CSV table of C-alpha atoms in Angstrom, one decimal:
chain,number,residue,atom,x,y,z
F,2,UNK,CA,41.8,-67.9,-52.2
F,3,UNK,CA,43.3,-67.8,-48.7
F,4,UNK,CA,45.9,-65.0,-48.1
F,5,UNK,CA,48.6,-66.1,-45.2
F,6,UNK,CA,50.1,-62.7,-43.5
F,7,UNK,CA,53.7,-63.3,-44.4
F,8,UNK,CA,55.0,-63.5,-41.1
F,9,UNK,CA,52.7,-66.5,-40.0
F,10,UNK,CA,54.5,-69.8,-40.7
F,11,UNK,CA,51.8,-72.9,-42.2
F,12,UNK,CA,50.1,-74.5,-39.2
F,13,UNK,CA,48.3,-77.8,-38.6
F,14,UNK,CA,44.6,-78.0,-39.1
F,15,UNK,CA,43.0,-77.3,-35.9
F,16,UNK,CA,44.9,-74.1,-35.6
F,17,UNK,CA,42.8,-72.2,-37.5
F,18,UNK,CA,39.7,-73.0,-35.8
F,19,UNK,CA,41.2,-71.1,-33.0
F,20,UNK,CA,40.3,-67.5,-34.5
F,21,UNK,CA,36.8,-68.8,-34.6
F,22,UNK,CA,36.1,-69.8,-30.9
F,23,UNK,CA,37.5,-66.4,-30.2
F,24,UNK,CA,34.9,-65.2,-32.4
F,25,UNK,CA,32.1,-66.9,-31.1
F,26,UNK,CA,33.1,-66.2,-27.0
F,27,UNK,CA,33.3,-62.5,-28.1
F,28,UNK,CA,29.6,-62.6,-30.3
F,29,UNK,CA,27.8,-64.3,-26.7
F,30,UNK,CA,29.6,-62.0,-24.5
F,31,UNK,CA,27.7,-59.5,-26.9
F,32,UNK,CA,25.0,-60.9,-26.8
F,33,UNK,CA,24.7,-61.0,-22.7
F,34,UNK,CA,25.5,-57.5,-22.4
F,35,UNK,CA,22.7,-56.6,-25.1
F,36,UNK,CA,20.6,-58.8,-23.4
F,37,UNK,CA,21.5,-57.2,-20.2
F,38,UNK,CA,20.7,-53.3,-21.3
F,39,UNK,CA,17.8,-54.7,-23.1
F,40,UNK,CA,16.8,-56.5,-19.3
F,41,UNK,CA,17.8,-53.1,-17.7
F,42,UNK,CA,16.0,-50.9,-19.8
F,43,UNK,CA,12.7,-53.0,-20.0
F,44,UNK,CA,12.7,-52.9,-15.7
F,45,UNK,CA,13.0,-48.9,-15.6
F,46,UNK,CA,10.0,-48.6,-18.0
F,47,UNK,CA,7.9,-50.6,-15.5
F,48,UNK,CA,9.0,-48.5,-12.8
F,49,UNK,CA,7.9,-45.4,-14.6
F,50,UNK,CA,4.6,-47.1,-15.5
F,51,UNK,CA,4.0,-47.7,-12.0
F,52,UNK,CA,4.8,-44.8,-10.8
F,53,UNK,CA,3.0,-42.9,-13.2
F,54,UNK,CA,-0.1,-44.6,-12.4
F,55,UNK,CA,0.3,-44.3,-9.0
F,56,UNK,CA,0.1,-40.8,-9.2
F,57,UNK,CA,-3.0,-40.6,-11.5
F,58,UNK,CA,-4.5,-42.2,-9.2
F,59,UNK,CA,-3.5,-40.0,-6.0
F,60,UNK,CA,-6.0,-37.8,-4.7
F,61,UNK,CA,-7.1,-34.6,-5.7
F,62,UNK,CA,-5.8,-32.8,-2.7
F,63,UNK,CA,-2.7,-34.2,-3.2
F,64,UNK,CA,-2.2,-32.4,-6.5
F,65,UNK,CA,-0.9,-28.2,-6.8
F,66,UNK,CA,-3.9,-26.1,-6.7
F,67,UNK,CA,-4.8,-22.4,-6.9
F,68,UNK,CA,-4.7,-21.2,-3.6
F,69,UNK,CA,-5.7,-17.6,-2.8
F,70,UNK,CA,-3.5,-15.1,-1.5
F,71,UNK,CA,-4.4,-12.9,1.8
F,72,UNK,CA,-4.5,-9.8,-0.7
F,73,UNK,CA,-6.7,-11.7,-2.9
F,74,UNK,CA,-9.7,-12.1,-0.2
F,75,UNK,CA,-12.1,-9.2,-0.4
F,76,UNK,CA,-12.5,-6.6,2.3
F,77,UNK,CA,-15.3,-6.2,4.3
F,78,UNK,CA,-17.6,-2.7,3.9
F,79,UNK,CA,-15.7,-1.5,6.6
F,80,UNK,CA,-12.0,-2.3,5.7
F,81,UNK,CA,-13.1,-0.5,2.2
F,82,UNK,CA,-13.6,2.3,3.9
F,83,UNK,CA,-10.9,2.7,6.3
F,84,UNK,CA,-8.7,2.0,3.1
F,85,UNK,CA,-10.1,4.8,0.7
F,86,UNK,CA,-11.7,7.3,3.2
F,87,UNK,CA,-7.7,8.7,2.6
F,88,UNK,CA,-7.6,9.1,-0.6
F,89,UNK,CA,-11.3,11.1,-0.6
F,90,UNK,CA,-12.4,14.8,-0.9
F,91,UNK,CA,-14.5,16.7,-0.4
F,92,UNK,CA,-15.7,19.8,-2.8
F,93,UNK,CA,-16.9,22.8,-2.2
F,94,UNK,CA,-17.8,25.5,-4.9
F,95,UNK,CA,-19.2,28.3,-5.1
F,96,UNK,CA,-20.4,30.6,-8.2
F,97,UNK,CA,-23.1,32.7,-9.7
F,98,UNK,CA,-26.4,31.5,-10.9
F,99,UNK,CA,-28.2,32.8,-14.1
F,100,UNK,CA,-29.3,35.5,-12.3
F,101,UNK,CA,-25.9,36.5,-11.0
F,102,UNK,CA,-26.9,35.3,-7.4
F,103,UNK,CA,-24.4,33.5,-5.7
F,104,UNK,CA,-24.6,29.9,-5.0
F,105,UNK,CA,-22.7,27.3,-3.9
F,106,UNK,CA,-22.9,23.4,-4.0
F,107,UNK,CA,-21.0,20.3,-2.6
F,108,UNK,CA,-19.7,17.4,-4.2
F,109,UNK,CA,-16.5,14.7,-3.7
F,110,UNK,CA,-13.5,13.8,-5.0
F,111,UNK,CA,-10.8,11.0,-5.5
F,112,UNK,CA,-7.1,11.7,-5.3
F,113,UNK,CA,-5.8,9.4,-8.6
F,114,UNK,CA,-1.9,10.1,-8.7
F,115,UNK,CA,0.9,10.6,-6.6
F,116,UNK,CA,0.9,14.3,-7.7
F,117,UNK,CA,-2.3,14.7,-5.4
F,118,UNK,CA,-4.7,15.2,-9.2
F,119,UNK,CA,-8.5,14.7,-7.8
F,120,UNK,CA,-11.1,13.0,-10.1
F,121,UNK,CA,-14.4,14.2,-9.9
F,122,UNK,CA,-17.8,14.8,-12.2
F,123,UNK,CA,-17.2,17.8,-14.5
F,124,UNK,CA,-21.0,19.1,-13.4
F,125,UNK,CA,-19.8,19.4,-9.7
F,126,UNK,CA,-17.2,22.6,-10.4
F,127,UNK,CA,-18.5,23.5,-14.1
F,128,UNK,CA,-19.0,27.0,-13.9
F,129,UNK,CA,-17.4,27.5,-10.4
F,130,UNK,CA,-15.3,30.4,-9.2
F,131,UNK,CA,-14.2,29.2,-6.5
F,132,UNK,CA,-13.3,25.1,-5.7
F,133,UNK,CA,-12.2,24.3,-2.3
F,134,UNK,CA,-10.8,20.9,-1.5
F,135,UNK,CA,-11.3,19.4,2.2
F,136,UNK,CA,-9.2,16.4,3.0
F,137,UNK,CA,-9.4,13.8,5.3
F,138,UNK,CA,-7.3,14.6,7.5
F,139,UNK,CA,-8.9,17.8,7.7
F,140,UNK,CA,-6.0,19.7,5.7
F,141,UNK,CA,-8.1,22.4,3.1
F,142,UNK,CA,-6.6,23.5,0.0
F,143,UNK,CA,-7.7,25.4,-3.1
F,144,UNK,CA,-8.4,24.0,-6.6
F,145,UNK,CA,-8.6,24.5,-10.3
F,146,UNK,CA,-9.8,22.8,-13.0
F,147,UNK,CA,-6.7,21.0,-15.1
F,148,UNK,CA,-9.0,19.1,-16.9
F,149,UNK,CA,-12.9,18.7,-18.5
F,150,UNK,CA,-14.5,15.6,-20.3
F,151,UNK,CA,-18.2,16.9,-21.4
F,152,UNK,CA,-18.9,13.8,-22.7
F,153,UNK,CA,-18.5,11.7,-20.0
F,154,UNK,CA,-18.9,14.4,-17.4
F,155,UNK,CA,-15.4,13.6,-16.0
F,156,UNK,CA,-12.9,16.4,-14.5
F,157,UNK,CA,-9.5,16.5,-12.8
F,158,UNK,CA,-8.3,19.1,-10.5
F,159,UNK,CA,-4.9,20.3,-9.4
F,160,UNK,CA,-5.0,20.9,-5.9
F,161,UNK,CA,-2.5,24.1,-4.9
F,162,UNK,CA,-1.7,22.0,-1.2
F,163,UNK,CA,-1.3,18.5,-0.4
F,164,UNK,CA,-2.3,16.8,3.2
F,165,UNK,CA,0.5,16.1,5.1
F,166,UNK,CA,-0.1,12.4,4.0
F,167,UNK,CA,-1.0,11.8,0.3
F,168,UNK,CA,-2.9,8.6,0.1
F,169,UNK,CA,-4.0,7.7,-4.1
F,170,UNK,CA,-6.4,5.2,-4.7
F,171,UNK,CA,-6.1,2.2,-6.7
F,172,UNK,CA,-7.9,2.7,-9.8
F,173,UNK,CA,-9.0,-0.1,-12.1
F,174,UNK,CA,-10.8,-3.7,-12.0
F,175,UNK,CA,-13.6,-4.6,-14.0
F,176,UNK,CA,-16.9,-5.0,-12.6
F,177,UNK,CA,-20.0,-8.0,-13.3
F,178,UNK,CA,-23.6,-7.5,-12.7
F,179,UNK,CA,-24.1,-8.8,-9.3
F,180,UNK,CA,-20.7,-7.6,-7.6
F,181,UNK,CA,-20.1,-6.0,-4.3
F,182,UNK,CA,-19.8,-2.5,-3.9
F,183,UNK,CA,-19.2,0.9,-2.2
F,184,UNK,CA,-19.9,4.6,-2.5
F,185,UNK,CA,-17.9,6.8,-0.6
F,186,UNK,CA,-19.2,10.9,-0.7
F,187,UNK,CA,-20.5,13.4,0.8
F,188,UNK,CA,-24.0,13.1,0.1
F,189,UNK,CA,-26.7,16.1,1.4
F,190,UNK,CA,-23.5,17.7,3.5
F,191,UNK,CA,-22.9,14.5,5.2
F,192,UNK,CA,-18.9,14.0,4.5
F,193,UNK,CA,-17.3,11.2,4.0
F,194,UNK,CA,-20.1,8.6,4.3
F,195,UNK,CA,-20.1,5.6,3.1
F,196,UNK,CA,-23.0,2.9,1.4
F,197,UNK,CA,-22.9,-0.8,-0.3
F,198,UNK,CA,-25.0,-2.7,-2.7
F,199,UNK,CA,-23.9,-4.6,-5.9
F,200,UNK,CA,-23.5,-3.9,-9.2
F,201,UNK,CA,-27.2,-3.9,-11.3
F,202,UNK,CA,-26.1,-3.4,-14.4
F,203,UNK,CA,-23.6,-2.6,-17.2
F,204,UNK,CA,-23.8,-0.6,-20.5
F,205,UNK,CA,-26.5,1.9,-19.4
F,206,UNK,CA,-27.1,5.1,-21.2
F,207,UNK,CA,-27.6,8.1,-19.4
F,208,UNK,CA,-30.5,10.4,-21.4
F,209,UNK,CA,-29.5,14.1,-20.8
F,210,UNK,CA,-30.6,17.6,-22.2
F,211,UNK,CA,-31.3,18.3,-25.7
F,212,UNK,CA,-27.9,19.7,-27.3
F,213,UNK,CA,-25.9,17.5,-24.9
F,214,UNK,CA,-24.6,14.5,-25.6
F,215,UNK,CA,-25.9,10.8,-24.1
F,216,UNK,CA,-23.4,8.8,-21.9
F,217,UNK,CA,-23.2,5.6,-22.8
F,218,UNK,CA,-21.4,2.6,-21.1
F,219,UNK,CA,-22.3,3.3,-17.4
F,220,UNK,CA,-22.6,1.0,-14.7
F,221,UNK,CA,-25.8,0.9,-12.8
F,222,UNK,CA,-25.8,0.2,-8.8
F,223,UNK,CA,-27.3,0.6,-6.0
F,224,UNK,CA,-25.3,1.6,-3.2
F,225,UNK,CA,-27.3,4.5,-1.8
F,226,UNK,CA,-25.9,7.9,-3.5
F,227,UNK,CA,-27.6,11.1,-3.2
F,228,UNK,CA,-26.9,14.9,-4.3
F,229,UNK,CA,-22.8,15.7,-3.3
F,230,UNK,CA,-22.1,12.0,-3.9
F,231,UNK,CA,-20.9,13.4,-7.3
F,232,UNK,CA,-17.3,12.9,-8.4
F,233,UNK,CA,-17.0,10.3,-5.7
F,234,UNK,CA,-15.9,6.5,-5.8
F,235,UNK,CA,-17.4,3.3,-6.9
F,236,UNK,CA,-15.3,0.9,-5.4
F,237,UNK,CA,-15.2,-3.0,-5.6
F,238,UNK,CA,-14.4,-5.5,-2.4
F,239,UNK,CA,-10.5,-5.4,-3.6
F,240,UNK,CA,-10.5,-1.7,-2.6
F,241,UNK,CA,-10.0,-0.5,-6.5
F,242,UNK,CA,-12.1,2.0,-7.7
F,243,UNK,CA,-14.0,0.8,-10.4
F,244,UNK,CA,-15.7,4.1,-11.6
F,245,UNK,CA,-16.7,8.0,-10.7
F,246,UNK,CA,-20.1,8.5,-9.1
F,247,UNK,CA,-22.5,10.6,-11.7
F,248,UNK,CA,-26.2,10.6,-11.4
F,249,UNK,CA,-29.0,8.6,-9.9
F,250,UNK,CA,-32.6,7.7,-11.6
F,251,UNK,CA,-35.9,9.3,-9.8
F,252,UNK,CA,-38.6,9.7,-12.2
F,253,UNK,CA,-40.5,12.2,-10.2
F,254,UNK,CA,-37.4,14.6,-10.7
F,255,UNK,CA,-36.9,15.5,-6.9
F,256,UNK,CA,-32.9,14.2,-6.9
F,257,UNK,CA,-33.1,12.0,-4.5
F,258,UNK,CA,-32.1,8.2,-4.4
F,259,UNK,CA,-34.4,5.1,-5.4
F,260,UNK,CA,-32.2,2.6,-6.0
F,261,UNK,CA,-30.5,3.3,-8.9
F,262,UNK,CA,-27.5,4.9,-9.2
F,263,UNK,CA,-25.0,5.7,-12.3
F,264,UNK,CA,-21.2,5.6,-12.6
F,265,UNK,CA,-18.7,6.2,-15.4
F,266,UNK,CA,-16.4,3.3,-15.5
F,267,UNK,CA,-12.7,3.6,-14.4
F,268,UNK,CA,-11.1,3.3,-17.9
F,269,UNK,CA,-13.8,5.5,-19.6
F,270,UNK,CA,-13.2,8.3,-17.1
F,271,UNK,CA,-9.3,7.7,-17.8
F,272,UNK,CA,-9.7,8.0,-21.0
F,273,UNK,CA,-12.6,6.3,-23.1
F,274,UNK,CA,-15.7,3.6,-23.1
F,275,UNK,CA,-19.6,3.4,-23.1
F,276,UNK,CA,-23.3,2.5,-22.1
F,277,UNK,CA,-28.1,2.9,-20.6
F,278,UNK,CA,-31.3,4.1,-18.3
F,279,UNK,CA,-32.4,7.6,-17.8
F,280,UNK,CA,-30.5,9.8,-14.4
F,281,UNK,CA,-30.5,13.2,-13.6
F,282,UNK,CA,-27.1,14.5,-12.1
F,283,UNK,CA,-26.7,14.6,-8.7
């Protein structure tokens, strides 16, 4: 049934065709313009193609790559030096001896916060009655004991004067067998000298008297350390100070260096870790 809109009159034939060729212009316009996005759409996806290749294939120094900062490069054995000579002590003690004779002994330091608290080995001031600090700068200042660690043989001190510059060190960075390093101390009365070598090991055990504790987790080196090296720094070629000086091998007993040196690691002498080989304190 055909329904007329009452409005329209009846017309001939041919007029209703014309609804139809309006229909069909309006379908291929349609079609064109689908045609057209369709045209459109497949040329961008060639360009992208393209382009995307082009870039796999680009060379490899074309590409972002990890670059090294000048902060990241490591410092020579000398610019490690002039960088943490600063922040360096030296200790002095002095005490009485079994006998109640007085003695005194030598040893070094590492200022480790911006309050001017020095790091050191417990054994250096354990049983002191006197410590003396020696920047430096040359600036002297008394010393007590603020903290002990027996089981690491770890100690801070609380200095009762500052230098007139307070340099800390940078404390931290791990270590690998085979890195650089360097000791700064004040071996045999000898302050503030300075040795290298590299990392030898990790995890050693230092073996010490009966009724005492072992220390596990040290690192080996050797940088040349010998008796008032104690307390002092082990630092790696970013100028960080990766752990506290110790105790050094000798199997004949006589204290002196052969090669083998011991340090408690940063984070242990902070506050907890591990370790091996046999070293008598320094």
């Amino acid at each position: 049934m055909t329904v007329l809109r009452p409005d329209c009159p009846a017309e001939p034939e041919p007029v209703p065709a014309e609804p139809k060729t309006r229909w069909n212009t309006a379908e291929l316009r349609r079609k064109v313009l689908i045609g057209a996005i369709v045209a459109w759409a497949v040329a961008i996806t060639v360009v992208v193609v393209v382009r995307g290749g082009g870039d796999d294939q680009a060379p490899a120094t074309a590409r972002p790559s990890a670059s090294p900062s000048a902060s990241e490069t490591p410092f020579t054995v000398a610019e490690v030096y002039e960088a943490l000579t600063p922040s360096v002590v030296l200790i002095e003690t002095t005490g009485l001896d079994d006998r109640n004779r007085l003695e005194a002994g030598t040893g070094t330091g590492v200022i480790a916060n911006a309050d001017g608290t020095v790091l050191t080995a417990l054994h250096v001031i354990d049983g002191a009655e006197s410590i003396r600090l020696t920047y430096a700068d040359g600036t002297k200042a008394t010393a007590r004991a603020a903290s002990e660690d027996p089981s690491r043989d770890i100690a801070t001190l609380t200095p009762d004067k500052l230098p007139e510059t307070l340099v800390p060190a940078v404390l931290g960075g791990g270590t690998q067998v085979g890195d650089d390093v360097v000791a700064i101390g004040n071996p045999l009365g000898l302050t503030f000298s300075t040795s290298s070598g590299v990392v030898s090991g990790l995890e050693r055990k230092l073996n010490r008297d009966e009724g005492e504790a072992d220390i596990e987790g040290l690192i080996q080196f050797d940088a040349a350390v010998n008796p008032g090296n104690s307390g002092g720094p082990l630092i790696n070629d970013r100028g960080q100070v990766v752990g506290i000086v110790i105790a050094l091998a000798n199997p004949s007993g006589a204290g002196t260096f052969i090669g083998i040196g011991f340090a408690v690691p940063i984070g242990a002498a902070l506050g907890g870790g591990e370790g091996e080989g046999q070293a008598p304190p320094l």
